[in-house]
Structures are given as C-alpha cells and as structure tokens.
CSV table of C-alpha atoms and ligand atoms in Angstrom, one decimal:
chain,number,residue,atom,x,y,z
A,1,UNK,CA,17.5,4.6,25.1
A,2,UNK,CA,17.0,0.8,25.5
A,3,UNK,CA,19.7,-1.4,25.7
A,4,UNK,CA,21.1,-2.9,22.5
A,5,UNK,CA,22.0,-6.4,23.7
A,6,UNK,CA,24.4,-8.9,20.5
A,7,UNK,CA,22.1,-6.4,18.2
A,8,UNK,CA,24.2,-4.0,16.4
A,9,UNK,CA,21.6,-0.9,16.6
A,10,UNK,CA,19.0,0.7,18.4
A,11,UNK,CA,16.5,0.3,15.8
A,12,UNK,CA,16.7,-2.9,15.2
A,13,UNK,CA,16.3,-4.2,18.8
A,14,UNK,CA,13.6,-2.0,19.5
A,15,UNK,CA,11.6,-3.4,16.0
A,16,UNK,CA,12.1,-6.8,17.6
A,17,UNK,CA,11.1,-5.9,20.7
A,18,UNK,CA,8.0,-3.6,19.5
A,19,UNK,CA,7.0,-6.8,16.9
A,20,UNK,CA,8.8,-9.8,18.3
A,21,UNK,CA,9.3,-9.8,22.5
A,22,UNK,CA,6.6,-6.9,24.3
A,23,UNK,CA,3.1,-8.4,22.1
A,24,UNK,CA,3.8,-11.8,23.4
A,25,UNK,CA,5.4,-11.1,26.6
A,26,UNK,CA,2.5,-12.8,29.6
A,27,UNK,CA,0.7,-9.4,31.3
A,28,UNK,CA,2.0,-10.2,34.6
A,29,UNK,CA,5.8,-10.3,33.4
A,30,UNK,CA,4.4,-6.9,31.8
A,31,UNK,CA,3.9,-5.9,35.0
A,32,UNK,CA,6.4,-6.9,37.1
A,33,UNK,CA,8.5,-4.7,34.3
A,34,UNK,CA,6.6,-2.2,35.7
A,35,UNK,CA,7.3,-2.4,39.3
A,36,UNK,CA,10.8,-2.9,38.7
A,37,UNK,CA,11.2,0.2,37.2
A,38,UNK,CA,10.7,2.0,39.7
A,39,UNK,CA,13.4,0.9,41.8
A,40,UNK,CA,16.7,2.7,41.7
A,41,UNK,CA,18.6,-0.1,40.3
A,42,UNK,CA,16.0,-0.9,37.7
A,43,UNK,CA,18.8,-1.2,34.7
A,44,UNK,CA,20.0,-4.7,36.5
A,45,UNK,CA,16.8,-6.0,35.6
A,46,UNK,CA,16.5,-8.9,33.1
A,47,UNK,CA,15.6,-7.4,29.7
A,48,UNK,CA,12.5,-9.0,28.1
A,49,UNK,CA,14.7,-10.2,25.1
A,50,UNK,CA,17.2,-12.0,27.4
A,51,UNK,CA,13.5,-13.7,29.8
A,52,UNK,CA,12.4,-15.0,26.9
A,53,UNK,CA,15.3,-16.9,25.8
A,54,UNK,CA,15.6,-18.2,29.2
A,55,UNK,CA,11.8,-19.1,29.0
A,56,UNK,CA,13.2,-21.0,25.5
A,57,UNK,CA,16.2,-22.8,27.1
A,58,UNK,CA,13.5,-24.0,30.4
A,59,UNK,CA,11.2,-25.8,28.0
A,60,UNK,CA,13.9,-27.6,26.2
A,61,UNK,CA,15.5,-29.0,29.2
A,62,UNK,CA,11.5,-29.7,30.7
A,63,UNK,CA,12.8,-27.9,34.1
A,64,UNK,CA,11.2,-28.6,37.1
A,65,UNK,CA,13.7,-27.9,40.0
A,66,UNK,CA,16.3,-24.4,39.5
A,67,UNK,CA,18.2,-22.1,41.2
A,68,UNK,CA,17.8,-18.8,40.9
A,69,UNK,CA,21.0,-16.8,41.8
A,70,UNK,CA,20.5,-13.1,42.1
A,71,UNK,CA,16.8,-12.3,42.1
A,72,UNK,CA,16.4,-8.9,42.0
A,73,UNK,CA,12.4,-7.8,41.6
A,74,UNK,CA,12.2,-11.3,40.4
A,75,UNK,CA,11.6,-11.0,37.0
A,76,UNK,CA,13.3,-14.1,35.7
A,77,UNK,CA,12.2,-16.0,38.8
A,78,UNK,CA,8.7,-14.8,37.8
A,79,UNK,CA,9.1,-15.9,34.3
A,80,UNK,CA,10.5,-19.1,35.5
A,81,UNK,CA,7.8,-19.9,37.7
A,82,UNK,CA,5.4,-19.7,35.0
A,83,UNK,CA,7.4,-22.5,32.5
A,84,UNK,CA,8.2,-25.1,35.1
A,85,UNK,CA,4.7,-27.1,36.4
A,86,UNK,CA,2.7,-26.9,39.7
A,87,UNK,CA,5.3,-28.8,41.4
A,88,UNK,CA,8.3,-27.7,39.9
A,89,UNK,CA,10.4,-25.5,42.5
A,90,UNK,CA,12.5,-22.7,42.7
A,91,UNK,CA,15.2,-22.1,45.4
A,92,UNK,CA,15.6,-18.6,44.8
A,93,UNK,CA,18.9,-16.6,46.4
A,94,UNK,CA,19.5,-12.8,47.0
A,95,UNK,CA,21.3,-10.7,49.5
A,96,UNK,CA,18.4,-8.4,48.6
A,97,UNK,CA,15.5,-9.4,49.8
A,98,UNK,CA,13.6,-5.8,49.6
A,99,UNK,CA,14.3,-6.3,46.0
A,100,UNK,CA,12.6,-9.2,46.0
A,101,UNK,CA,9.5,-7.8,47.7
A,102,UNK,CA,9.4,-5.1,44.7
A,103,UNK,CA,8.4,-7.8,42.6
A,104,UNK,CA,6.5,-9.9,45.1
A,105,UNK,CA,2.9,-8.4,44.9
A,106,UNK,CA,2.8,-9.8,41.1
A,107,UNK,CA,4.0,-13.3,41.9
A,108,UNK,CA,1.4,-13.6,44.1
A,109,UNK,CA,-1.1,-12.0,42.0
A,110,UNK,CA,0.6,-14.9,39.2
A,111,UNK,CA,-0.5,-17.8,41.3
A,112,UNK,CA,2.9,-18.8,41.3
A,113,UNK,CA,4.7,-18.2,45.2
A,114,UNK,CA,4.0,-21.9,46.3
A,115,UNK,CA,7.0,-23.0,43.7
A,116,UNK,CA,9.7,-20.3,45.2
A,117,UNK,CA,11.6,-21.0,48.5
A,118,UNK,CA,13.3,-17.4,48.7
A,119,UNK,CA,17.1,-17.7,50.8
A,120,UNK,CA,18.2,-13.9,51.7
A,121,UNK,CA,21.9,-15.2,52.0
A,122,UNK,CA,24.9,-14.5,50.0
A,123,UNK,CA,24.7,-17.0,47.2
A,124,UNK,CA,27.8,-19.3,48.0
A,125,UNK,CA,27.0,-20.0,51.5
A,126,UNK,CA,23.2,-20.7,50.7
A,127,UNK,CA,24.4,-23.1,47.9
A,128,UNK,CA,27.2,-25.0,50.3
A,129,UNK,CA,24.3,-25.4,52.8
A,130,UNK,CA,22.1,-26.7,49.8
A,131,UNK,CA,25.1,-28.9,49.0
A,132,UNK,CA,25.8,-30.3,52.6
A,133,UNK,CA,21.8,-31.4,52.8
A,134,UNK,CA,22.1,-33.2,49.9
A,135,UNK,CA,24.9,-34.8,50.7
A,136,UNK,CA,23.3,-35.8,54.2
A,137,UNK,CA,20.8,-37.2,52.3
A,138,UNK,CA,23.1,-39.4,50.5
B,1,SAM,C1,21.5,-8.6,37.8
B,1,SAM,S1,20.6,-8.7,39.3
B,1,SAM,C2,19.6,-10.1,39.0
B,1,SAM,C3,18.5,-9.9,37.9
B,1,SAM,C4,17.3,-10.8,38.1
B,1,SAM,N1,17.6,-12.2,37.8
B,1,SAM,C5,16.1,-10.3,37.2
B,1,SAM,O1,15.5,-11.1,36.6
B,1,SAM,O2,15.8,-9.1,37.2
B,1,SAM,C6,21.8,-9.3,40.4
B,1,SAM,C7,21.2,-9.6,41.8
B,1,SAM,O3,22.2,-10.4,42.5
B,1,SAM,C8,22.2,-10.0,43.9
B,1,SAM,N2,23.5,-10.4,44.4
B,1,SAM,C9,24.7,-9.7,44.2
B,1,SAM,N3,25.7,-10.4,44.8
B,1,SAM,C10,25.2,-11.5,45.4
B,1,SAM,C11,25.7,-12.5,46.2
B,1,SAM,N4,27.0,-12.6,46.5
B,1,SAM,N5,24.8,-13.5,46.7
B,1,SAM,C12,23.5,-13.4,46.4
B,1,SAM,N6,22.9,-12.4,45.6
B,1,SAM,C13,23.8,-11.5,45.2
B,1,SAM,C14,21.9,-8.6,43.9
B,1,SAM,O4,21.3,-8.2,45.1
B,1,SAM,C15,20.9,-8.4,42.7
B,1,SAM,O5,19.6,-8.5,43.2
C-alpha cells in the first residue's frame, strides 16, 4: 500500500498520483524510483508527490546553490539537479555514501553529476566546515 501523505485515503492519493504526479514525473526520476527500490531501506525515499513540490518551491526561489542533507539514492538531489541551471551547485551530505551510489548510475546517465559535490560526513560537521570556509573567506 502506498503511503497516504496530508491525504486522508488511499484512493485518493493514488488517483493523484496515477493522473496528477507519475505521467509527468521526468523518465530518469522514473528511474532512479526504480533503483531505489531495490534497496532495503527503500521506504525513506522521497515520495514523488513530496519531489515535486520541492521541484515547485526550487523554481520560485530561482535556486542555484543548495544543500542537500540526507541523500539517500539521491532522488531529490536528482530532481534538484535537474531545476537549478548548468552552473547551479549542489553540496550534497550523507553518512551513506553506498546509498548514494544506488542512485548514481542515473545521475550520470541525467547529465547532471558536474552540479553535485557529494560530502560522506555526518551532516553537522560537514556544514561547520562549510561554515568556517566561508567565514575565511570573509
Ligand atoms: C530520509 S533519507 C533522505 C531521502 C532523500 N533525500 C531522497 O530523496 O530519497 C535520510 C538520509 O539521511 C542520512 N543521514 C542520517 N543521519 C545523518 C547525519 N547525521 N548526517 C548525514 N546524513 C545522515 C541517511 O543515511 C539517509 O540516507
């Protein structure tokens, strides 16, 4: 049974999702779906419903440079990759970085690696070394 997210019943998310989220959902997100399902921890993926409003929220702000805490198979990092431009970047943290290697085949395939520096570090201590460059910087 699918996940029922703020929806109140199983019928309802899955009509949005069969006539709303999966027809316009990019082939390669598709697929890294795919892969990720595969892995033992599959249900911590980011549900397609949930990408796409993060796709949503990206566009608004015209993103260029994010974080990504937690990347598991990288489905949001993929999905993000694809809505920021060329040059945008991604600085993408995971103590998991077999997870991330799941998923990696398809952001290759996606054209999309040269935006994603990938940390394997717990995320606090990668974030205070992002914070003490920048403040060396200053
Ligand atoms: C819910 S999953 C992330 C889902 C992912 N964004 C996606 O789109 O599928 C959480 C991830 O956070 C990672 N994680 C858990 N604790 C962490 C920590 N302290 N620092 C960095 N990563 C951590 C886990 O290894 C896991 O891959």
């Amino acid at each position: 049974m699918e996940p029922i997210s703020v929806l109140q019943t199983h019928d309802l998310y899955k009509y949005i999702l069969d006539t709303s989220v999966y027809p316009t959902e990019p082939e390669l997100l598709k697929e890294l779906r795919a892969v990720s399902a595969t892995h033992p921890n599959a249900f911590m993926g980011t549900a397609p419903d949930a990408g796409r409003m993060i796709q949503l929220l990206l566009k608004i702000a015209n993103a260029k440079r994010t974080i990504e805490v937690g990347v598991f198979t990288g489905y949001s990092l993929l999905l993000t990759a694809l809505a920021i431009p060329d040059d945008g970047k991604i600085v993408a943290i995971d103590i998991d970085r077999k997870a991330f290697e799941t998923g990696l085949p398809v952001i290759k395939k996606a054209g999309v690696e040269h935006k994603i520096e990938f940390i394997e570090s717990k995320a606090v201590a990668a974030l205070d070394k992002l914070l003490d460059n920048l403040v060396e910087k200053l």
